[in-house]
PDB file of C-alpha atoms in Angstrom:
ATOM      1  CA  MET M   1     167.469 -14.644  63.773  1.00 49.00           C
ATOM      2  CA  GLY M   2     168.174 -18.127  65.090  1.00 70.00           C
ATOM      3  CA  ALA M   3     165.969 -18.271  68.183  1.00 88.00           C
ATOM      4  CA  LYS M   4     163.680 -21.208  68.898  1.00 95.00           C
ATOM      5  CA  THR M   5     161.332 -21.862  71.804  1.00 98.00           C
ATOM      6  CA  TRP M   6     158.534 -24.218  72.766  1.00 98.00           C
ATOM      7  CA  MET M   7     157.545 -23.774  76.385  1.00 99.00           C
ATOM      8  CA  ILE M   8     154.780 -23.022  78.844  1.00 99.00           C
ATOM      9  CA  VAL M   9     155.232 -20.720  81.813  1.00 99.00           C
ATOM     10  CA  SER M  10     152.955 -20.477  84.838  1.00 98.00           C
ATOM     11  CA  SER M  11     153.052 -17.494  87.194  1.00 98.00           C
ATOM     12  CA  ASP M  12     150.986 -15.996  89.979  1.00 93.00           C
ATOM     13  CA  ASN M  13     151.424 -12.328  88.996  1.00 87.00           C
ATOM     14  CA  GLN M  14     154.012  -9.885  87.646  1.00 88.00           C
ATOM     15  CA  SER M  15     155.745 -12.666  85.751  1.00 94.00           C
ATOM     16  CA  SER M  16     158.204 -10.245  84.143  1.00 94.00           C
ATOM     17  CA  SER M  17     159.922  -9.603  87.494  1.00 95.00           C
ATOM     18  CA  LYS M  18     160.162 -13.171  88.807  1.00 97.00           C
ATOM     19  CA  PHE M  19     163.628 -13.861  87.409  1.00 97.00           C
ATOM     20  CA  LYS M  20     165.274 -10.553  88.358  1.00 96.00           C
ATOM     21  CA  SER M  21     166.878 -12.023  91.474  1.00 96.00           C
ATOM     22  CA  TYR M  22     168.159 -15.048  89.499  1.00 98.00           C
ATOM     23  CA  PRO M  23     166.358 -17.611  91.675  1.00 98.00           C
ATOM     24  CA  LYS M  24     167.307 -21.278  91.848  1.00 98.00           C
ATOM     25  CA  PRO M  25     164.730 -23.897  90.850  1.00 99.00           C
ATOM     26  CA  ASN M  26     163.369 -26.398  93.367  1.00 99.00           C
ATOM     27  CA  LEU M  27     164.049 -29.934  92.121  1.00 99.00           C
ATOM     28  CA  GLU M  28     161.436 -31.685  94.265  1.00 99.00           C
ATOM     29  CA  LYS M  29     158.655 -29.325  93.165  1.00 99.00           C
ATOM     30  CA  THR M  30     159.843 -29.481  89.553  1.00 99.00           C
ATOM     31  CA  VAL M  31     159.606 -33.281  89.540  1.00 98.00           C
ATOM     32  CA  ALA M  32     156.160 -33.157  91.163  1.00 98.00           C
ATOM     33  CA  LEU M  33     154.972 -30.722  88.481  1.00 99.00           C
ATOM     34  CA  LEU M  34     156.294 -32.902  85.660  1.00 98.00           C
ATOM     35  CA  ASN M  35     154.604 -35.954  87.161  1.00 98.00           C
ATOM     36  CA  ARG M  36     151.291 -34.110  86.912  1.00 98.00           C
ATOM     37  CA  LEU M  37     151.884 -32.778  83.413  1.00 98.00           C
ATOM     38  CA  PHE M  38     153.311 -36.023  81.997  1.00 98.00           C
ATOM     39  CA  PRO M  39     151.714 -38.742  84.171  1.00 95.00           C
ATOM     40  CA  ASN M  40     152.380 -41.599  81.759  1.00 93.00           C
ATOM     41  CA  GLU M  41     156.054 -40.904  81.138  1.00 94.00           C
ATOM     42  CA  LYS M  42     159.189 -42.144  82.821  1.00 95.00           C
ATOM     43  CA  LEU M  43     161.629 -39.254  83.155  1.00 97.00           C
ATOM     44  CA  GLU M  44     165.288 -39.574  84.035  1.00 98.00           C
ATOM     45  CA  LYS M  45     167.294 -36.649  85.439  1.00 98.00           C
ATOM     46  CA  THR M  46     170.113 -35.624  83.131  1.00 98.00           C
ATOM     47  CA  ASP M  47     172.234 -32.563  82.337  1.00 98.00           C
ATOM     48  CA  ASP M  48     170.702 -29.181  83.142  1.00 98.00           C
ATOM     49  CA  GLY M  49     169.884 -26.463  80.654  1.00 98.00           C
ATOM     50  CA  ASP M  50     168.870 -22.850  81.100  1.00 98.00           C
ATOM     51  CA  LEU M  51     166.259 -20.310  80.080  1.00 98.00           C
ATOM     52  CA  SER M  52     168.076 -19.515  76.838  1.00 96.00           C
ATOM     53  CA  SER M  53     167.548 -23.058  75.535  1.00 94.00           C
ATOM     54  CA  THR M  54     163.824 -23.742  75.801  1.00 98.00           C
ATOM     55  CA  CYS M  55     163.736 -25.750  72.563  1.00 97.00           C
ATOM     56  CA  PRO M  56     164.719 -29.249  73.685  1.00 97.00           C
ATOM     57  CA  PRO M  57     164.818 -32.204  71.285  1.00 96.00           C
ATOM     58  CA  ASN M  58     161.857 -34.576  71.274  1.00 96.00           C
ATOM     59  CA  ASP M  59     163.401 -36.892  73.864  1.00 97.00           C
ATOM     60  CA  MET M  60     164.120 -34.145  76.406  1.00 98.00           C
ATOM     61  CA  ILE M  61     162.277 -31.826  78.789  1.00 99.00           C
ATOM     62  CA  TYR M  62     163.749 -28.764  80.490  1.00 99.00           C
ATOM     63  CA  ALA M  63     161.848 -27.496  83.508  1.00 99.00           C
ATOM     64  CA  GLY M  64     162.129 -25.406  86.632  1.00 99.00           C
ATOM     65  CA  TYR M  65     159.790 -24.623  89.528  1.00 99.00           C
ATOM     66  CA  PHE M  66     160.687 -21.308  91.178  1.00 98.00           C
ATOM     67  CA  GLU M  67     159.031 -19.075  93.750  1.00 97.00           C
ATOM     68  CA  GLY M  68     155.891 -17.810  92.007  1.00 97.00           C
ATOM     69  CA  ILE M  69     156.753 -19.088  88.529  1.00 98.00           C
ATOM     70  CA  SER M  70     157.439 -22.330  86.653  1.00 99.00           C
ATOM     71  CA  VAL M  71     158.863 -23.109  83.203  1.00 99.00           C
ATOM     72  CA  VAL M  72     158.441 -26.304  81.192  1.00 99.00           C
ATOM     73  CA  ALA M  73     159.963 -26.703  77.729  1.00 99.00           C
ATOM     74  CA  ALA M  74     158.883 -29.742  75.696  1.00 98.00           C
ATOM     75  CA  LYS M  75     157.847 -30.752  72.181  1.00 98.00           C
ATOM     76  CA  GLU M  76     154.137 -30.631  73.111  1.00 98.00           C
ATOM     77  CA  PHE M  77     154.233 -26.832  73.161  1.00 99.00           C
ATOM     78  CA  GLY M  78     155.469 -26.235  69.610  1.00 98.00           C
ATOM     79  CA  ILE M  79     151.949 -26.207  68.164  1.00 98.00           C
ATOM     80  CA  ASP M  80     150.313 -24.137  65.428  1.00 97.00           C
ATOM     81  CA  ASN M  81     147.110 -23.536  67.399  1.00 98.00           C
ATOM     82  CA  PRO M  82     147.834 -22.679  71.033  1.00 98.00           C
ATOM     83  CA  SER M  83     144.114 -22.628  71.844  1.00 98.00           C
ATOM     84  CA  LYS M  84     144.076 -26.405  71.250  1.00 98.00           C
ATOM     85  CA  LEU M  85     146.722 -27.113  73.871  1.00 98.00           C
ATOM     86  CA  ASP M  86     145.762 -30.145  75.945  1.00 98.00           C
ATOM     87  CA  ARG M  87     143.754 -28.819  78.884  1.00 97.00           C
ATOM     88  CA  ARG M  88     145.895 -30.881  81.239  1.00 97.00           C
ATOM     89  CA  PHE M  89     148.726 -28.419  80.804  1.00 98.00           C
ATOM     90  CA  ILE M  90     146.439 -25.579  81.891  1.00 98.00           C
ATOM     91  CA  SER M  91     144.579 -27.268  84.736  1.00 97.00           C
ATOM     92  CA  GLU M  92     147.744 -28.764  86.256  1.00 97.00           C
ATOM     93  CA  SER M  93     149.791 -25.572  86.027  1.00 97.00           C
ATOM     94  CA  PRO M  94     150.680 -24.427  89.544  1.00 97.00           C
ATOM     95  CA  PHE M  95     149.772 -20.734  89.266  1.00 98.00           C
ATOM     96  CA  SER M  96     146.838 -18.633  88.054  1.00 97.00           C
ATOM     97  CA  ASN M  97     148.353 -17.386  84.784  1.00 98.00           C
ATOM     98  CA  THR M  98     149.659 -19.720  82.084  1.00 98.00           C
ATOM     99  CA  TYR M  99     151.586 -18.666  78.988  1.00 99.00           C
ATOM    100  CA  LEU M 100     152.668 -20.542  75.871  1.00 99.00           C
ATOM    101  CA  HIS M 101     155.586 -19.261  73.807  1.00 99.00           C
ATOM    102  CA  ALA M 102     156.797 -20.994  70.657  1.00 98.00           C
ATOM    103  CA  MET M 103     158.848 -19.829  67.695  1.00 97.00           C
ATOM    104  CA  HIS M 104     161.031 -21.341  64.993  1.00 96.00           C
ATOM    105  CA  SER M 105     163.481 -19.147  63.131  1.00 91.00           C
ATOM    106  CA  VAL M 106     163.828 -21.446  60.100  1.00 91.00           C
ATOM    107  CA  VAL M 107     160.245 -20.732  58.992  1.00 93.00           C
ATOM    108  CA  ASP M 108     159.751 -17.381  60.785  1.00 94.00           C
ATOM    109  CA  TRP M 109     156.890 -18.906  62.768  1.00 97.00           C
ATOM    110  CA  PHE M 110     155.755 -17.554  66.119  1.00 98.00           C
ATOM    111  CA  ALA M 111     152.898 -18.397  68.474  1.00 98.00           C
ATOM    112  CA  PHE M 112     151.924 -17.336  71.960  1.00 98.00           C
ATOM    113  CA  ALA M 113     148.941 -17.553  74.259  1.00 99.00           C
ATOM    114  CA  LYS M 114     147.850 -16.488  77.708  1.00 98.00           C
ATOM    115  CA  TRP M 115     145.297 -18.053  80.027  1.00 98.00           C
ATOM    116  CA  GLU M 116     144.028 -16.420  83.218  1.00 98.00           C
ATOM    117  CA  ASP M 117     142.472 -18.765  85.787  1.00 97.00           C
ATOM    118  CA  GLY M 118     142.115 -21.341  83.022  1.00 97.00           C
ATOM    119  CA  GLU M 119     140.369 -19.011  80.568  1.00 98.00           C
ATOM    120  CA  LEU M 120     142.047 -18.223  77.257  1.00 98.00           C
ATOM    121  CA  LYS M 121     142.560 -14.469  76.948  1.00 98.00           C
ATOM    122  CA  ARG M 122     144.869 -14.215  73.939  1.00 99.00           C
ATOM    123  CA  SER M 123     146.257 -16.546  71.298  1.00 99.00           C
ATOM    124  CA  LEU M 124     148.235 -15.726  68.167  1.00 99.00           C
ATOM    125  CA  SER M 125     150.042 -17.918  65.655  1.00 99.00           C
ATOM    126  CA  LEU M 126     151.490 -16.808  62.325  1.00 98.00           C
ATOM    127  CA  SER M 127     154.182 -17.411  59.730  1.00 96.00           C
ATOM    128  CA  PRO M 128     154.909 -15.933  56.280  1.00 94.00           C
ATOM    129  CA  ASP M 129     154.101 -19.172  54.469  1.00 94.00           C
ATOM    130  CA  SER M 130     150.933 -20.092  56.366  1.00 95.00           C
ATOM    131  CA  GLY M 131     149.601 -16.635  57.200  1.00 97.00           C
ATOM    132  CA  ILE M 132     147.688 -16.052  60.416  1.00 98.00           C
ATOM    133  CA  LEU M 133     146.864 -19.473  61.822  1.00 98.00           C
ATOM    134  CA  GLU M 134     145.156 -18.195  64.944  1.00 98.00           C
ATOM    135  CA  ASP M 135     144.212 -14.760  66.272  1.00 98.00           C
ATOM    136  CA  ILE M 136     141.960 -14.963  69.325  1.00 99.00           C
ATOM    137  CA  GLY M 137     141.205 -12.333  71.936  1.00 98.00           C
ATOM    138  CA  GLU M 138     142.146  -8.697  72.297  1.00 98.00           C
ATOM    139  CA  ARG M 139     145.616  -7.630  71.294  1.00 97.00           C
ATOM    140  CA  ILE M 140     147.830  -6.849  74.250  1.00 97.00           C
ATOM    141  CA  GLU M 141     149.197  -3.314  74.529  1.00 96.00           C
ATOM    142  CA  PHE M 142     152.771  -4.158  73.530  1.00 95.00           C
ATOM    143  CA  GLU M 143     151.493  -5.875  70.348  1.00 97.00           C
ATOM    144  CA  ILE M 144     149.689  -2.861  68.926  1.00 96.00           C
ATOM    145  CA  PRO M 145     152.726  -0.946  67.565  1.00 96.00           C
ATOM    146  CA  TYR M 146     153.695  -4.044  65.588  1.00 96.00           C
ATOM    147  CA  TRP M 147     150.283  -4.349  63.951  1.00 96.00           C
ATOM    148  CA  ASN M 148     150.235  -0.603  63.250  1.00 94.00           C
ATOM    149  CA  GLY M 149     153.516  -0.591  61.332  1.00 90.00           C
ATOM    150  CA  GLY M 150     155.741   0.667  64.126  1.00 91.00           C
ATOM    151  CA  HIS M 151     158.241  -2.149  63.607  1.00 88.00           C
ATOM    152  CA  PRO M 152     158.269  -2.776  59.837  1.00 87.00           C
ATOM    153  CA  ALA M 153     159.513  -6.156  58.655  1.00 81.00           C
ATOM    154  CA  VAL M 154     161.069  -4.638  55.538  1.00 77.00           C
ATOM    155  CA  ASP M 155     163.118  -1.455  55.335  1.00 70.00           C
ATOM    156  CA  SER M 156     161.203   1.022  53.178  1.00 62.00           C
ATOM    157  CA  ASP M 157     164.483   2.011  51.520  1.00 61.00           C
ATOM    158  CA  GLU M 158     165.086  -1.528  50.297  1.00 58.00           C
ATOM    159  CA  ASP M 159     163.807  -2.544  46.880  1.00 55.00           C
ATOM    160  CA  ASP M 160     162.422  -6.014  47.584  1.00 55.00           C
ATOM    161  CA  GLU M 161     160.763  -7.897  44.764  1.00 53.00           C
ATOM    162  CA  GLU M 162     158.484  -9.763  47.161  1.00 69.00           C
ATOM    163  CA  GLU M 163     156.364  -7.933  49.706  1.00 82.00           C
ATOM    164  CA  TYR M 164     156.483  -9.380  53.222  1.00 87.00           C
ATOM    165  CA  PRO M 165     153.013 -10.649  54.226  1.00 90.00           C
ATOM    166  CA  PHE M 166     152.943  -8.895  57.618  1.00 93.00           C
ATOM    167  CA  GLU M 167     153.604  -5.393  58.893  1.00 90.00           C
ATOM    168  CA  PHE M 168     156.190  -6.866  61.256  1.00 94.00           C
ATOM    169  CA  HIS M 169     158.527  -9.838  61.520  1.00 95.00           C
ATOM    170  CA  PRO M 170     156.949 -12.608  63.654  1.00 96.00           C
ATOM    171  CA  LEU M 171     160.210 -13.339  65.469  1.00 96.00           C
ATOM    172  CA  GLU M 172     160.574  -9.692  66.490  1.00 96.00           C
ATOM    173  CA  LEU M 173     157.146  -9.851  68.086  1.00 97.00           C
ATOM    174  CA  GLY M 174     158.232 -13.113  69.690  1.00 97.00           C
ATOM    175  CA  GLU M 175     161.146 -11.333  71.340  1.00 96.00           C
ATOM    176  CA  ALA M 176     158.803  -8.564  72.495  1.00 96.00           C
ATOM    177  CA  VAL M 177     156.579 -11.158  74.161  1.00 98.00           C
ATOM    178  CA  LEU M 178     159.561 -12.667  75.998  1.00 97.00           C
ATOM    179  CA  LYS M 179     160.515  -9.201  77.213  1.00 96.00           C
ATOM    180  CA  ALA M 180     157.008  -8.173  78.281  1.00 96.00           C
ATOM    181  CA  PHE M 181     156.007 -11.424  79.967  1.00 97.00           C
ATOM    182  CA  PHE M 182     159.278 -12.808  81.338  1.00 97.00           C
ATOM    183  CA  GLY M 183     161.818  -9.981  81.414  1.00 96.00           C
ATOM    184  CA  TYR M 184     164.363 -11.299  78.914  1.00 96.00           C
ATOM    185  CA  GLN M 185     165.151 -11.613  75.214  1.00 95.00           C
ATOM    186  CA  LEU M 186     167.099 -14.125  73.155  1.00 95.00           C
ATOM    187  CA  GLU M 187     168.177 -11.945  70.241  1.00 90.00           C
ATOM    188  CA  GLY M 188     168.098  -8.367  69.016  1.00 80.00           C
ATOM    189  CA  PHE M 189     168.915  -5.236  70.995  1.00 75.00           C
ATOM    190  CA  VAL M 190     168.938  -6.250  74.648  1.00 72.00           C
ATOM    191  CA  ASP M 191     168.041  -3.699  77.322  1.00 82.00           C
ATOM    192  CA  ASP M 192     170.434  -3.595  80.289  1.00 84.00           C
ATOM    193  CA  GLU M 193     167.443  -3.945  82.608  1.00 89.00           C
ATOM    194  CA  LEU M 194     166.596  -7.373  81.205  1.00 95.00           C
ATOM    195  CA  ILE M 195     167.881 -10.532  82.831  1.00 96.00           C
ATOM    196  CA  GLU M 196     170.428 -12.879  81.284  1.00 96.00           C
ATOM    197  CA  PRO M 197     168.477 -16.087  80.545  1.00 97.00           C
ATOM    198  CA  GLU M 198     171.681 -18.163  80.572  1.00 97.00           C
ATOM    199  CA  ARG M 199     171.848 -17.586  84.340  1.00 98.00           C
ATOM    200  CA  ILE M 200     168.448 -19.162  85.021  1.00 98.00           C
ATOM    201  CA  THR M 201     168.916 -22.911  85.456  1.00 99.00           C
ATOM    202  CA  LEU M 202     166.358 -25.392  84.144  1.00 99.00           C
ATOM    203  CA  PHE M 203     166.606 -29.034  85.135  1.00 99.00           C
ATOM    204  CA  GLY M 204     167.049 -31.498  82.291  1.00 99.00           C
ATOM    205  CA  PHE M 205     165.078 -34.740  81.998  1.00 99.00           C
ATOM    206  CA  LYS M 206     165.433 -37.561  79.504  1.00 98.00           C
ATOM    207  CA  ARG M 207     162.186 -39.022  78.198  1.00 96.00           C
ATOM    208  CA  ALA M 208     162.153 -42.826  78.087  1.00 87.00           C
ATOM    209  CA  LYS M 209     161.858 -44.338  74.634  1.00 71.00           C
ATOM    210  CA  PRO M 210     158.590 -46.178  73.849  1.00 60.00           C
ATOM    211  CA  TRP M 211     158.911 -49.915  74.405  1.00 57.00           C
ATOM    212  CA  TRP M 212     156.946 -52.605  72.630  1.00 52.00           C
ATOM    213  CA  LYS M 213     157.266 -56.342  73.034  1.00 51.00           C
ATOM    214  CA  ILE M 214     156.943 -58.321  69.813  1.00 50.00           C
ATOM    215  CA  TRP M 215     155.586 -61.783  70.408  1.00 50.00           C
TER     216      TRP M 215
END
């Protein structure tokens, strides 16, 4: 797997269906949202991205404000403990539900969280090397088969010298979260009913470099 994400999504309800009509983002509302989330930064409009590339470099932000849902991808969201996300990103989100999704294929790390009306309902973060970094709240229905061995990380027929530390592969659960919450996947078997994330435009913004004057 080579998928990477670090993003927050805000939605009013039924977030998994918001992208089915392939809506276009509103630039004016996107800029207004970013000004609230990053009030001390100077952002410059640059080349657009899309929903399949929500892992921008440190000097970039990808974002889109749509009808009933918004997406912001930035370095601030690739954190080990989602529950410690700066409250600004929750309080300034435009809709009642806020989600964080972050994963990095190089280290098999995955994290996600969900807030409802500002209250944290679920947060999970784990990787093979670090173990379970955070596990807060009740497991959501689609998670349970993974924890119960329904999606084993290692084929039982394979003779591996090292036992995988989890019942499942974190990135596979990460794809399941994308499917359940937002109606798409990045890798693995893709259901025909899922949207194609490459068709959902996100505006690109360049983050100004820090400037210091040396006297």
